Amino acid sequence: MIKHIVLFRFKDSADKTGQMLNIKNELENLPAIIPELKEIHIGLNINSAEKWDMSLEAIVDTMQDLDTYANHPAHQQIVKNRIAPIKEERACVDYQL
């Protein structure tokens, strides 16, 4: 099993929290659409002293499954329409469980 962890920092805006909640809700629907995605957990950072705004933890069986999830049209729609327009920074780690 592979754990995929991503951290995001987003641009400041009047509706930053609302935008992050929309992203969270859309991402949490993906396991019902993408069979390779076993679990997904999205966290909004409550510690304003820290750099990162949101975390994503996804669990898949293989690196090939991770690629399938990453390139799936439902995921790409969220990335292109919700995340990319407000993303300032991203960090990622993938490791075997």
Short mmCIF file of C-alpha atoms in Angstrom, two decimals:
data_model
loop_
_atom_site.label_atom_id
_atom_site.label_comp_id
_atom_site.label_asym_id
_atom_site.label_seq_id
_atom_site.Cartn_x
_atom_site.Cartn_y
_atom_site.Cartn_z
CA MET A 1 0.00 0.00 0.00
CA ILE A 2 1.14 3.53 -0.78
CA LYS A 3 0.41 6.66 1.23
CA HIS A 4 0.39 9.89 -0.77
CA ILE A 5 0.71 13.03 1.35
CA VAL A 6 0.37 16.51 -0.11
CA LEU A 7 0.56 19.89 1.61
CA PHE A 8 -0.84 23.04 0.03
CA ARG A 9 -0.42 26.73 0.66
CA PHE A 10 -3.04 28.91 -1.00
CA LYS A 11 -3.22 32.57 -1.94
CA ASP A 12 -4.85 34.81 0.63
CA SER A 13 -8.32 35.94 -0.32
CA ALA A 14 -11.56 36.99 1.31
CA ASP A 15 -13.05 33.54 0.62
CA LYS A 16 -9.97 31.37 1.22
CA THR A 17 -11.71 29.19 3.82
CA GLY A 18 -14.74 28.73 1.59
CA GLN A 19 -12.54 27.76 -1.34
CA MET A 20 -10.66 25.22 0.79
CA LEU A 21 -13.94 23.73 2.03
CA ASN A 22 -15.12 23.32 -1.57
CA ILE A 23 -11.84 21.60 -2.49
CA LYS A 24 -12.12 19.35 0.58
CA ASN A 25 -15.68 18.32 -0.24
CA GLU A 26 -14.90 17.58 -3.87
CA LEU A 27 -11.76 15.59 -3.07
CA GLU A 28 -13.57 13.54 -0.42
CA ASN A 29 -16.04 12.37 -3.09
CA LEU A 30 -13.29 10.85 -5.25
CA PRO A 31 -13.14 7.33 -3.68
CA ALA A 32 -16.70 6.76 -4.94
CA ILE A 33 -15.54 7.69 -8.47
CA ILE A 34 -11.99 6.29 -8.62
CA PRO A 35 -11.85 2.61 -7.52
CA GLU A 36 -8.03 2.69 -7.14
CA LEU A 37 -8.36 5.36 -4.43
CA LYS A 38 -8.91 3.36 -1.24
CA GLU A 39 -9.04 6.30 1.19
CA ILE A 40 -8.62 10.06 1.17
CA HIS A 41 -8.40 12.43 4.13
CA ILE A 42 -8.31 16.20 3.81
CA GLY A 43 -7.36 18.48 6.70
CA LEU A 44 -7.63 22.24 6.94
CA ASN A 45 -4.87 23.64 9.14
CA ILE A 46 -6.18 25.31 12.30
CA ASN A 47 -2.71 26.54 13.34
CA SER A 48 -2.26 29.97 11.75
CA ALA A 49 1.39 30.04 12.84
CA GLU A 50 2.19 27.31 10.32
CA LYS A 51 2.94 27.73 6.61
CA TRP A 52 0.62 25.10 5.12
CA ASP A 53 -3.13 25.57 4.70
CA MET A 54 -4.34 22.09 3.78
CA SER A 55 -3.16 18.49 3.87
CA LEU A 56 -4.24 15.58 1.71
CA GLU A 57 -3.58 11.95 2.59
CA ALA A 58 -4.54 9.33 0.02
CA ILE A 59 -4.08 5.58 0.19
CA VAL A 60 -3.75 3.38 -2.88
CA ASP A 61 -2.40 -0.14 -3.44
CA THR A 62 0.41 0.61 -5.91
CA MET A 63 2.30 3.44 -7.56
CA GLN A 64 0.40 2.58 -10.76
CA ASP A 65 -2.86 3.14 -8.83
CA LEU A 66 -1.49 6.47 -7.64
CA ASP A 67 -0.84 7.44 -11.24
CA THR A 68 -4.38 6.37 -12.18
CA TYR A 69 -5.83 8.52 -9.39
CA ALA A 70 -3.60 11.49 -10.20
CA ASN A 71 -4.54 11.47 -13.88
CA HIS A 72 -8.21 10.54 -13.52
CA PRO A 73 -10.46 13.17 -15.15
CA ALA A 74 -12.47 13.71 -11.94
CA HIS A 75 -9.27 14.46 -10.01
CA GLN A 76 -7.81 16.58 -12.79
CA GLN A 77 -10.99 18.69 -12.90
CA ILE A 78 -10.53 19.57 -9.21
CA VAL A 79 -6.83 20.28 -9.70
CA LYS A 80 -7.35 22.52 -12.73
CA ASN A 81 -10.53 24.31 -11.66
CA ARG A 82 -10.21 24.58 -7.88
CA ILE A 83 -6.62 24.04 -6.73
CA ALA A 84 -4.41 25.52 -9.48
CA PRO A 85 -6.05 28.97 -9.54
CA ILE A 86 -5.35 29.56 -5.83
CA LYS A 87 -2.26 27.40 -5.17
CA GLU A 88 0.93 29.14 -4.11
CA GLU A 89 2.95 26.14 -3.04
CA ARG A 90 2.76 22.34 -2.89
CA ALA A 91 4.85 19.66 -1.21
CA CYS A 92 4.44 15.90 -1.64
CA VAL A 93 5.72 12.66 -0.14
CA ASP A 94 4.79 9.14 -1.26
CA TYR A 95 5.79 6.14 0.83
CA GLN A 96 5.05 2.47 1.22
CA LEU A 97 3.01 1.36 4.21
#
